[in-house]
Coordinates of C-alpha atoms in Angstrom, one line a residue:
X167 CA -22.5 52.7 -105.7
X168 CA -22.9 56.4 -107.3
X169 CA -25.4 54.9 -110.0
X170 CA -28.1 54.3 -107.3
X171 CA -29.9 57.2 -105.6
X172 CA -30.5 55.4 -102.6
X173 CA -28.8 52.5 -100.7
X174 CA -30.4 50.5 -98.1
X175 CA -27.6 48.8 -96.0
X176 CA -28.9 45.9 -93.7
X177 CA -26.3 44.6 -90.9
X178 CA -25.7 40.9 -91.9
X179 CA -23.6 39.9 -88.9
X180 CA -24.3 36.9 -86.7
X181 CA -26.2 38.6 -84.1
X182 CA -28.6 40.4 -86.6
X183 CA -28.9 37.4 -88.6
X184 CA -30.2 35.7 -85.5
X185 CA -33.0 38.2 -85.6
X186 CA -33.9 37.6 -89.3
X187 CA -31.7 40.2 -91.0
X188 CA -31.8 37.9 -94.3
X189 CA -35.5 38.1 -94.2
X190 CA -35.5 42.0 -93.7
X191 CA -33.2 42.1 -96.9
X192 CA -35.5 39.8 -98.8
X193 CA -38.6 41.8 -97.6
X194 CA -36.8 45.3 -98.6
X195 CA -36.0 43.8 -102.0
X196 CA -39.6 42.7 -102.6
X197 CA -40.6 46.2 -101.9
X198 CA -38.1 48.0 -103.9
X199 CA -39.2 45.9 -106.8
X200 CA -43.0 46.3 -106.2
X201 CA -42.4 50.1 -106.3
X202 CA -40.6 49.8 -109.5
X203 CA -37.4 51.5 -107.9
X204 CA -34.7 48.7 -108.9
X205 CA -33.0 51.3 -111.2
X206 CA -32.7 53.7 -108.3
X207 CA -32.3 52.0 -105.0
X208 CA -30.0 49.0 -104.0
X209 CA -30.4 46.6 -101.2
X210 CA -27.2 45.4 -99.5
X211 CA -26.1 43.2 -96.8
X212 CA -23.1 44.6 -94.7
X213 CA -21.2 43.6 -91.8
X214 CA -21.8 44.5 -88.0
X215 CA -22.6 48.1 -87.5
X216 CA -21.7 48.0 -83.9
X217 CA -25.1 49.0 -82.2
X218 CA -25.8 45.1 -81.2
X219 CA -28.3 46.0 -78.7
X220 CA -30.5 48.2 -81.3
X221 CA -30.3 45.3 -84.0
X222 CA -31.3 44.5 -86.6
X223 CA -30.0 47.8 -87.8
X224 CA -31.0 49.3 -91.5
X225 CA -28.9 52.2 -92.6
X226 CA -30.4 54.5 -95.8
X227 CA -27.8 56.3 -97.9
X228 CA -27.0 59.2 -98.7
X229 CA -28.8 60.7 -95.7
X230 CA -27.2 58.4 -93.2
X231 CA -30.4 57.5 -91.6
X232 CA -30.2 54.5 -89.1
X233 CA -33.3 52.5 -88.3
X234 CA -33.1 50.3 -85.2
X235 CA -34.9 46.7 -84.3
X236 CA -36.4 46.7 -87.7
X237 CA -38.6 43.6 -88.4
X238 CA -39.1 42.1 -91.9
X239 CA -42.6 43.8 -91.9
X240 CA -41.3 47.1 -91.4
X241 CA -39.8 46.9 -95.2
X242 CA -43.2 48.0 -96.6
X243 CA -43.1 51.3 -94.7
X244 CA -39.5 52.1 -95.3
X245 CA -39.6 51.7 -99.0
X246 CA -43.1 53.6 -99.1
X247 CA -42.5 56.3 -96.8
X248 CA -38.6 56.8 -96.6
X249 CA -37.8 56.2 -100.2
X250 CA -40.7 57.0 -102.0
X251 CA -41.8 59.9 -99.9
X252 CA -38.6 61.0 -98.4
X253 CA -40.1 60.9 -94.9
X254 CA -37.9 59.5 -91.9
X255 CA -39.9 57.0 -89.7
X256 CA -39.8 58.4 -86.2
X257 CA -40.6 55.0 -84.1
X258 CA -37.7 53.2 -85.6
X259 CA -35.0 56.0 -85.2
X260 CA -32.7 55.5 -82.3
X261 CA -33.9 57.0 -79.1
X262 CA -31.4 58.7 -76.8
X263 CA -31.0 56.9 -73.5
X264 CA -33.0 58.6 -70.6
X265 CA -35.2 60.8 -73.0
X266 CA -37.9 60.5 -75.7
X267 CA -35.8 62.2 -78.1
X268 CA -34.6 60.2 -81.2
X269 CA -31.9 60.8 -83.7
X270 CA -31.1 59.8 -87.2
X271 CA -27.7 58.5 -86.7
X272 CA -26.5 57.3 -83.1
X273 CA -22.9 57.7 -84.7
X274 CA -23.3 61.7 -84.4
X275 CA -24.0 61.3 -80.8
X276 CA -21.0 63.4 -78.9
X277 CA -20.4 60.3 -76.8
X278 CA -20.2 58.0 -80.0
X279 CA -17.4 60.3 -81.4
X280 CA -14.8 59.1 -79.0
X281 CA -14.7 56.1 -81.3
X282 CA -12.3 55.7 -84.2
X283 CA -12.7 53.0 -86.7
X284 CA -9.5 51.7 -88.4
X285 CA -9.9 48.0 -87.8
X286 CA -13.6 48.2 -88.4
X287 CA -13.6 50.9 -91.0
X288 CA -15.5 48.7 -93.5
X289 CA -17.7 46.9 -91.3
X290 CA -21.3 48.1 -91.8
X291 CA -19.9 50.2 -94.7
X292 CA -19.6 47.7 -97.6
X293 CA -20.8 44.4 -98.9
X294 CA -18.0 41.8 -97.5
X295 CA -19.1 39.3 -100.4
X296 CA -18.0 41.9 -103.3
X297 CA -14.5 42.5 -103.6
X298 CA -15.1 45.6 -105.9
X299 CA -16.3 47.2 -102.7
X300 CA -13.3 46.6 -100.8
X301 CA -11.0 47.8 -103.7
X302 CA -13.2 50.8 -103.9
X303 CA -12.0 51.9 -100.6
X304 CA -8.4 51.5 -101.1
X305 CA -8.3 47.7 -100.5
X306 CA -5.1 46.2 -101.9
X307 CA -3.6 49.4 -102.5
X308 CA -1.1 48.8 -99.4
X309 CA -0.4 45.2 -100.9
X310 CA 0.5 46.6 -104.3
X311 CA 2.7 49.4 -102.8
X312 CA 4.6 46.8 -100.8
X313 CA 5.5 44.4 -103.8
X314 CA 6.1 47.2 -106.4
X315 CA 7.6 50.0 -104.3
X316 CA 9.1 48.6 -101.0
X317 CA 11.5 45.8 -100.1
X318 CA 10.5 43.2 -97.6
X319 CA 12.7 44.8 -95.0
X320 CA 11.3 48.3 -95.7
X321 CA 7.8 46.9 -95.0
X322 CA 9.1 45.4 -91.7
X323 CA 10.7 48.5 -90.8
X324 CA 7.3 50.5 -91.3
X325 CA 5.5 48.0 -89.3
X326 CA 8.0 48.0 -86.2
X327 CA 8.1 52.0 -86.4
X328 CA 4.4 52.0 -86.2
X329 CA 4.5 50.5 -82.9
X330 CA 1.8 48.0 -83.6
X331 CA 1.4 45.4 -80.9
X332 CA -0.4 42.2 -81.1
X333 CA -4.2 42.3 -80.5
X334 CA -4.4 38.8 -79.5
X335 CA -3.4 39.6 -75.9
X336 CA 0.2 39.3 -75.4
X337 CA 0.8 42.8 -76.9
X338 CA 4.2 41.8 -78.5
X339 CA 5.7 43.8 -81.2
X340 CA 4.3 42.9 -84.4
X341 CA 7.1 44.2 -86.3
X342 CA 9.6 42.6 -84.4
X343 CA 7.7 39.4 -84.7
X344 CA 7.6 39.7 -88.2
X345 CA 11.6 40.2 -88.3
X346 CA 12.2 37.1 -86.4
X347 CA 10.4 35.1 -88.9
X348 CA 12.0 36.8 -91.8
X349 CA 15.6 35.9 -90.4
X350 CA 15.2 32.1 -90.4
X351 CA 16.0 30.7 -93.9
X352 CA 14.2 27.6 -95.0
X353 CA 12.5 26.2 -98.4
X354 CA 8.8 27.1 -96.9
X355 CA 7.8 29.6 -94.5
X356 CA 3.8 30.1 -93.4
X357 CA 1.7 33.1 -92.3
X358 CA -1.0 32.0 -89.8
X359 CA -3.9 34.1 -88.8
X360 CA -5.4 33.2 -85.3
X361 CA -9.0 33.4 -85.6
X362 CA -9.6 31.0 -82.7
X363 CA -11.4 33.4 -80.8
X364 CA -12.8 31.8 -77.6
X365 CA -13.2 34.2 -74.7
X366 CA -16.8 34.4 -73.3
X367 CA -18.4 37.3 -74.7
X368 CA -16.0 38.2 -77.2
X369 CA -17.0 38.6 -80.8
X370 CA -14.5 41.3 -82.3
X371 CA -12.6 39.0 -84.7
X372 CA -15.6 37.3 -85.9
X373 CA -17.4 40.7 -86.7
X374 CA -14.3 41.7 -88.7
X375 CA -14.1 38.3 -90.6
X376 CA -17.9 38.7 -91.4
X377 CA -17.7 42.5 -92.3
X378 CA -14.4 43.0 -93.9
X379 CA -12.6 39.6 -94.6
X380 CA -10.5 41.2 -97.6
X381 CA -8.6 43.4 -95.0
X382 CA -7.1 40.2 -93.2
X383 CA -6.4 38.5 -96.4
X384 CA -4.5 41.6 -97.7
X385 CA -2.7 41.9 -94.6
X386 CA -1.4 38.3 -94.5
X387 CA -0.5 38.7 -98.2
X388 CA 1.8 41.7 -96.9
X389 CA 3.4 39.7 -94.3
X390 CA 4.2 37.0 -96.7
X391 CA 5.9 39.3 -98.6
X392 CA 7.7 40.8 -95.8
X393 CA 8.9 37.5 -94.2
X394 CA 9.3 35.5 -97.3
X395 CA 6.4 33.3 -96.9
X396 CA 4.2 31.7 -99.9
X397 CA 1.6 30.0 -97.8
X398 CA -0.7 31.4 -95.5
X399 CA -3.4 29.6 -93.2
X400 CA -6.4 30.6 -91.4
X401 CA -7.2 29.0 -88.2
X402 CA -10.7 29.4 -87.6
X403 CA -13.2 27.7 -85.3
X404 CA -15.9 25.8 -87.0
X405 CA -18.6 27.6 -84.9
X406 CA -18.2 30.6 -87.1
X407 CA -19.9 29.5 -90.1
X408 CA -20.8 32.8 -91.4
X409 CA -17.4 34.0 -91.2
X410 CA -16.3 30.9 -92.7
X411 CA -18.3 31.5 -95.7
X412 CA -17.3 35.1 -96.2
X413 CA -13.8 34.3 -96.1
X414 CA -14.3 31.6 -98.6
X415 CA -15.8 34.0 -101.1
X416 CA -13.3 36.6 -100.4
X417 CA -10.3 34.3 -101.1
X418 CA -12.0 32.9 -104.2
X419 CA -12.3 36.6 -105.7
X420 CA -8.8 37.7 -104.5
X421 CA -7.7 34.6 -106.6
X422 CA -9.7 35.6 -109.5
X423 CA -8.5 39.2 -109.5
X424 CA -4.9 38.0 -109.4
X425 CA -4.4 39.1 -105.9
X426 CA -3.7 35.7 -104.6
X427 CA -2.0 32.9 -106.3
X428 CA 1.0 33.3 -108.5
X429 CA 2.4 36.4 -109.7
X430 CA 0.3 38.5 -107.8
X431 CA -0.1 41.8 -109.9
X432 CA 2.2 40.6 -112.3
X433 CA 5.2 40.5 -110.1
X434 CA 7.2 37.6 -109.1
X435 CA 5.5 37.2 -105.7
X436 CA 3.3 34.2 -105.0
X437 CA 1.1 33.6 -102.0
X438 CA -2.0 31.9 -101.4
X439 CA -4.4 30.9 -98.3
X440 CA -6.3 27.9 -97.2
X441 CA -8.7 27.8 -94.1
X442 CA -8.2 25.2 -91.2
X443 CA -10.7 24.4 -88.8
X444 CA -10.8 24.1 -85.1
X445 CA -13.1 22.4 -82.7
X446 CA -13.3 25.4 -80.3
X447 CA -10.7 24.5 -77.7
X448 CA -9.9 27.6 -76.0
X449 CA -6.3 26.7 -75.3
X450 CA -5.7 26.7 -79.3
X451 CA -5.7 30.5 -78.9
X452 CA -2.2 30.0 -77.9
X453 CA 0.1 29.6 -80.8
X454 CA 2.2 26.7 -80.3
X455 CA -1.1 24.6 -79.4
X456 CA -2.9 26.3 -82.4
X457 CA 0.0 24.9 -84.6
X458 CA -0.1 21.3 -83.3
X459 CA -3.8 21.4 -83.9
X460 CA -3.3 22.3 -87.5
X461 CA -1.0 19.3 -87.8
X462 CA -3.6 17.2 -86.8
X463 CA -2.1 16.7 -83.1
X464 CA -3.7 17.4 -79.9
X465 CA -4.0 20.9 -79.2
X466 CA -1.4 21.1 -76.5
X467 CA 1.4 24.1 -75.9
X468 CA 5.0 23.3 -75.9
X469 CA 7.7 25.3 -73.9
X470 CA 9.5 28.1 -76.1
X471 CA 11.9 28.5 -77.3
X472 CA 11.9 27.4 -80.1
X473 CA 9.2 29.9 -81.2
X474 CA 7.1 29.3 -84.1
X475 CA 9.2 31.9 -85.8
X476 CA 11.9 29.5 -86.0
X477 CA 10.0 26.1 -85.9
X478 CA 6.2 26.5 -86.3
X479 CA 3.8 24.8 -88.8
X480 CA 5.3 21.4 -90.0
X481 CA 8.6 22.7 -88.4
X482 CA 8.8 25.6 -90.6
X483 CA 9.3 29.4 -89.8
X484 CA 5.9 30.8 -89.1
X485 CA 4.3 33.9 -88.1
X486 CA 1.1 33.7 -86.3
X487 CA -1.0 37.2 -85.7
X488 CA -4.7 37.4 -84.6
X489 CA -7.4 38.9 -87.0
X490 CA -7.3 42.4 -85.6
X491 CA -3.8 42.7 -85.6
X492 CA -3.6 41.9 -89.4
X493 CA -6.8 44.2 -90.1
X494 CA -4.7 47.1 -88.8
X495 CA -1.7 46.6 -91.4
X496 CA -3.2 47.9 -94.7
X497 CA -3.9 51.2 -93.2
X498 CA -0.6 51.5 -91.5
X499 CA 1.3 51.0 -95.0
X500 CA -1.1 53.1 -96.8
X501 CA -0.8 56.0 -94.3
X502 CA 2.5 55.3 -92.6
X503 CA 3.8 54.6 -89.3
X504 CA 3.7 58.1 -88.0
X505 CA 0.0 58.7 -88.8
X506 CA -0.5 55.3 -86.5
X507 CA 1.7 56.5 -83.8
X508 CA -0.2 59.8 -83.7
X509 CA -3.3 57.7 -82.2
X510 CA -3.2 56.1 -78.9
X511 CA -0.5 56.1 -76.3
X512 CA 3.2 56.2 -76.6
X513 CA 3.6 52.6 -75.6
X514 CA 0.4 51.3 -77.0
X515 CA -0.2 53.2 -80.4
X516 CA -3.4 53.0 -82.4
X517 CA -6.9 51.9 -81.4
X518 CA -8.3 48.6 -79.6
X519 CA -11.9 46.8 -80.8
X520 CA -13.5 45.8 -77.6
X521 CA -16.9 43.6 -77.4
X522 CA -19.0 45.6 -74.5
X523 CA -21.2 43.5 -73.0
X524 CA -22.9 42.7 -69.8
X525 CA -24.9 45.3 -67.4
X526 CA -24.2 48.3 -69.9
X527 CA -26.8 49.9 -71.9
X528 CA -25.1 50.1 -75.2
X529 CA -24.1 46.3 -75.8
X530 CA -22.1 46.0 -78.9
X531 CA -19.0 46.6 -80.9
X532 CA -16.8 49.4 -80.4
X533 CA -13.2 50.7 -81.4
X534 CA -11.5 53.4 -79.3
X535 CA -8.1 55.1 -79.4
X536 CA -5.6 53.5 -76.7
X537 CA -5.7 55.7 -73.8
X538 CA -9.3 56.0 -73.8
X539 CA -10.5 55.6 -69.9
X540 CA -12.7 52.9 -68.8
X541 CA -15.3 55.8 -67.5
X542 CA -15.3 56.8 -71.3
X543 CA -16.0 53.4 -72.7
X544 CA -18.6 52.5 -69.9
X545 CA -20.6 55.5 -69.2
X546 CA -20.3 57.4 -72.7
X547 CA -20.0 55.1 -75.5
X548 CA -21.6 52.3 -73.5
X549 CA -24.5 54.8 -72.3
X550 CA -24.1 53.7 -68.3
X551 CA -25.4 51.0 -66.3
X552 CA -28.6 49.2 -67.1
X553 CA -31.7 50.2 -65.2
X554 CA -29.8 52.9 -63.3
X555 CA -28.1 50.2 -61.3
X556 CA -24.7 50.8 -59.4
X557 CA -21.5 49.9 -61.4
X558 CA -19.8 47.1 -59.7
X559 CA -16.8 45.9 -61.9
X560 CA -15.6 45.3 -65.2
X561 CA -14.0 42.4 -66.2
X562 CA -11.4 42.7 -69.1
X563 CA -9.2 40.5 -71.0
X564 CA -11.7 37.4 -70.6
X565 CA -11.0 34.3 -68.6
X566 CA -7.4 35.3 -68.4
X567 CA -8.1 38.9 -67.3
X568 CA -9.2 40.4 -64.0
X569 CA -12.0 42.3 -62.4
X570 CA -11.7 46.3 -62.2
X571 CA -13.4 48.4 -59.9
X572 CA -15.0 52.1 -59.5
X573 CA -11.4 53.2 -58.3
X574 CA -10.1 52.2 -61.8
X575 CA -12.6 53.9 -63.9
X576 CA -10.3 56.6 -65.0
X577 CA -7.4 54.4 -65.7
X578 CA -6.6 55.0 -69.4
X579 CA -6.9 51.6 -71.3
X580 CA -3.8 50.4 -72.9
X581 CA -1.7 47.0 -72.7
X582 CA 0.7 47.9 -69.6
X583 CA -2.1 50.0 -67.4
X584 CA -4.2 47.2 -67.5
X585 CA -1.7 44.6 -66.2
X586 CA -0.7 47.0 -63.7
X587 CA -4.3 47.0 -62.4
X588 CA -4.2 43.1 -62.0
X589 CA -6.2 42.7 -65.3
X590 CA -4.9 42.6 -68.9
X591 CA -6.1 43.8 -72.5
X592 CA -6.9 40.3 -73.6
X593 CA -8.3 40.1 -77.0
X594 CA -11.0 42.5 -76.3
X595 CA -13.7 41.2 -74.2
X596 CA -15.1 43.8 -71.8
X597 CA -17.9 42.5 -69.5
X598 CA -19.6 45.2 -67.1
X599 CA -21.2 43.9 -63.9
X600 CA -23.7 46.0 -61.5
X601 CA -24.7 45.6 -57.6
X602 CA -26.7 42.2 -58.5
X603 CA -23.6 40.4 -59.3
X604 CA -21.5 38.2 -56.8
X605 CA -18.0 38.4 -57.2
X606 CA -17.4 34.8 -56.1
X607 CA -19.8 33.5 -58.6
X608 CA -18.1 35.4 -61.3
X609 CA -14.8 34.0 -60.3
X610 CA -16.2 30.7 -60.3
X611 CA -17.7 31.0 -63.7
X612 CA -14.4 31.7 -65.1
X613 CA -12.5 28.8 -63.4
X614 CA -15.1 26.3 -64.4
X615 CA -14.5 27.8 -68.0
X616 CA -10.7 27.6 -67.8
X617 CA -10.8 24.1 -65.9
X618 CA -13.0 22.8 -68.9
X619 CA -10.6 24.3 -71.5
X620 CA -7.3 23.2 -70.0
X621 CA -5.8 20.8 -72.0
X622 CA -4.4 18.9 -69.0
X623 CA -0.8 18.7 -70.3
X624 CA 0.6 20.4 -66.8
X625 CA -0.3 19.1 -63.3
X626 CA -0.5 22.8 -62.0
X627 CA -3.2 23.9 -64.5
X628 CA -5.0 20.6 -65.0
X629 CA -5.3 19.7 -61.3
X630 CA -4.7 23.3 -59.7
X631 CA -7.9 24.9 -61.6
X632 CA -10.0 21.8 -60.8
X633 CA -9.0 22.4 -57.1
X634 CA -9.8 26.2 -57.3
X635 CA -13.0 25.5 -58.8
X636 CA -13.9 23.0 -55.9
X637 CA -12.9 25.8 -53.3
X638 CA -15.1 28.3 -55.3
X639 CA -18.1 25.9 -55.4
X640 CA -17.8 25.3 -51.5
X641 CA -17.7 29.1 -50.8
X642 CA -20.9 29.7 -53.1
X643 CA -22.6 26.6 -51.6
X644 CA -22.2 27.6 -48.1
X645 CA -19.3 24.8 -47.2
X646 CA -16.7 27.5 -47.3
X647 CA -14.4 28.5 -44.4
X648 CA -11.8 31.2 -44.0
X649 CA -9.2 28.8 -44.7
X650 CA -10.8 28.3 -48.2
X651 CA -9.9 31.9 -48.7
X652 CA -6.3 31.3 -47.8
X653 CA -6.1 28.4 -49.9
X654 CA -7.3 30.2 -52.7
X655 CA -4.7 32.9 -52.4
X656 CA -1.9 30.3 -52.0
X657 CA -3.0 28.0 -54.9
X658 CA -3.8 30.7 -57.2
X659 CA -0.2 32.1 -56.8
X660 CA 1.3 28.7 -57.4
X661 CA -0.6 28.3 -60.7
X662 CA 0.6 31.3 -61.8
X663 CA 4.3 30.7 -61.3
X664 CA 4.1 27.1 -62.6
X665 CA 1.7 26.5 -65.3
X666 CA 3.3 25.9 -68.8
X667 CA 1.2 28.3 -70.9
X668 CA -0.7 31.3 -70.8
X669 CA -3.9 29.8 -70.2
X670 CA -2.8 28.2 -66.9
X671 CA -0.5 31.3 -65.9
X672 CA -3.5 33.9 -66.1
X673 CA -6.4 31.4 -65.2
X674 CA -6.3 32.4 -61.4
X675 CA -6.5 36.4 -62.7
X676 CA -10.3 36.4 -61.7
X677 CA -9.8 34.7 -58.3
X678 CA -6.9 37.1 -57.4
X679 CA -8.5 40.5 -58.6
X680 CA -12.0 39.7 -56.9
X681 CA -10.5 38.7 -53.5
X682 CA -8.1 42.1 -53.8
X683 CA -11.1 44.2 -54.2
X684 CA -14.0 42.2 -53.0
X685 CA -12.4 40.0 -50.0
X686 CA -15.4 41.4 -47.8
X687 CA -18.0 39.4 -50.0
X688 CA -16.0 36.4 -49.8
X689 CA -15.9 36.6 -45.9
X690 CA -19.6 37.1 -45.9
X691 CA -20.4 33.7 -47.8
X692 CA -18.0 31.9 -45.6
X693 CA -18.9 33.7 -42.1
X694 CA -22.6 34.5 -42.4
X695 CA -23.5 32.1 -45.2
X696 CA -25.3 34.5 -47.3
X697 CA -24.8 36.2 -50.8
X698 CA -25.1 39.9 -50.6
X699 CA -26.0 39.8 -54.3
X700 CA -28.7 37.2 -53.9
X701 CA -27.1 35.2 -56.7
X702 CA -25.7 31.9 -54.9
X703 CA -28.8 29.8 -54.8
X704 CA -27.9 27.7 -52.0
X705 CA -27.3 30.5 -50.0
X706 CA -30.7 32.3 -50.3
X707 CA -33.7 31.9 -48.3
X708 CA -37.2 32.6 -49.5
X709 CA -39.5 34.3 -46.7
X710 CA -43.0 35.2 -46.7
X711 CA -44.1 38.7 -45.2
X712 CA -47.0 38.1 -43.1
X713 CA -48.1 41.4 -43.2
X714 CA -48.6 41.1 -47.1
X715 CA -49.6 37.7 -47.4
X716 CA -53.2 37.4 -48.1
X717 CA -53.4 33.4 -47.6
X718 CA -54.7 33.2 -51.1
X719 CA -52.9 29.6 -51.3
X720 CA -51.6 30.2 -54.9
X721 CA -48.1 29.8 -53.9
X722 CA -48.7 26.4 -52.3
X723 CA -50.4 25.1 -55.3
X724 CA -47.6 25.9 -57.5
X725 CA -44.4 24.9 -55.2
X726 CA -42.7 22.0 -56.7
X727 CA -41.0 21.2 -53.3
X728 CA -44.3 21.1 -51.3
X729 CA -42.6 23.5 -48.8
X730 CA -45.2 25.9 -48.4
X731 CA -48.0 25.7 -45.7
X732 CA -50.8 27.7 -44.4
X733 CA -54.7 27.9 -44.2
X734 CA -56.9 30.1 -46.4
X735 CA -56.6 33.7 -45.5
X736 CA -53.8 32.9 -42.9
X737 CA -50.1 34.1 -43.5
X738 CA -48.3 31.1 -45.1
X739 CA -44.6 29.7 -44.1
X740 CA -41.9 28.3 -46.1
X741 CA -40.2 25.2 -44.8
X742 CA -36.4 26.2 -45.8
X743 CA -35.6 22.5 -45.5
X744 CA -37.9 21.5 -48.4
X745 CA -37.5 24.8 -50.3
X746 CA -35.9 24.1 -53.8
X747 CA -35.0 27.7 -54.2
X748 CA -36.4 27.8 -57.4
X749 CA -38.2 31.1 -57.2
X750 CA -41.6 30.0 -58.3
X751 CA -43.5 31.3 -55.3
X752 CA -42.2 35.0 -56.0
X753 CA -43.1 34.8 -59.6
X754 CA -46.4 33.6 -58.6
X755 CA -47.5 36.0 -55.9
X756 CA -49.7 38.7 -57.0
X757 CA -49.2 40.5 -53.4
X758 CA -45.5 40.8 -53.5
X759 CA -45.3 38.9 -50.3
X760 CA -42.3 36.9 -50.9
X761 CA -38.7 37.8 -51.0
X762 CA -35.4 36.3 -51.1
X763 CA -32.7 37.2 -48.8

């Protein structure tokens, strides 16, 4: 990169690509050519910068100027003003929330300094399709160190000493998992990367694979060396075409450079990787169901033991870790276990990547040290709640997690604290909700998801989640009773105690956590037949304010249910029996005379 005076980095993650970042790259390259600057300025596609709400993102080096919400038509101005004249374009700079002030690099904001990028260290920095850029940032140095200077046992001991816990949700010791896999002798062993990210609102693993695929490849090779495996498999959902494309390119380049295949770096260590595709079944995030799917079988979990470390893929010893877990490994081996343990908390060292979504201003990808509080994440890094609304809850851990409230905002985020609060870390989804969200409806959304994704193998999950979903539907549609609430509690606990795998055991968590903190909201639904948040359509009433209605007749003409009546210049009325609760009348009224209650 040193040969060029300027580098223009364009976010090439899925989110920005959907907003035409490829067209931005092409337009910038055209303008650079027109200006005769091809020897001085290089345009690169990178992975996710993290500021997803502000995308597409364009960053200019070496001055670290970040332009937000860029359009292809902005390429002319970027090259003519910034590259040629050295003038920053104020209108495209990041605007500090709540002010008219703009800043060149949002990462320099005090709130954003709470982030620490280990897993995301290369995302938004390098071209993920060029292995040389990964190598230039110490890529594959950890692999070289392991296979030339350390024994497999020493590698495992270093990972154990680091305290790295699995980032896929369970939080089990990564080093112990590797040790178990090494302890079983067989003619073939496997390293499996679980890239079957399925939580609603989660995009952490996808972003790592799109922005830094070589970090996962390197870590899988290190794991292979440590446990005695020569074969690796990445199980990735077919809905991630960009991640698949970049992984394939990275694997091909690693083979070309002698970093995969036979006699890696001139040693007797052999290791190679293949991709295997999932069809998007959420249950296949569980390692035994994932392995069955890899074998061409129905993706159903099995009881353990035996664990995959003993009998996994094709009955051979198999180690399964998720994308984020692997992405930590090269830095641990390079900088040492003590360095990693110095970050985070005693029982949860290191950092955690979160996909911050929902009613928060700075939607995007963040990475923070374990022990950072929910308040810091939501109000500082996340920029607070949209439109100045009141914070209500945050769902952590996806469908398997639970809702945490204002009372929990000062809770340090780590594996054990979140479980103690009735939620869990999960893979890292974090969905923020405000006063306009209905908690019974939120629980219903997650139950419908887990019900649909249940493999159906065990009765408690197959039938139990269906019954929970039916109860929540009754409550949100005005048919609920107090007995429904009692049955929700009883059935949820039964499912937790009897389901076969983690999907079923954690499926009731959103119900139990919302009942714990928002039972009064459930009661209003069943007793008053009213939704306080105004979200449950079946419980809404659309009313005309006689004092505001001018009797223009516009709502009458547009009502699809013919539910509105009234003479010209007379206050209109809505027949609640005919009302479809579609909201067209509110949208069409020019006098704000109609409201929903």
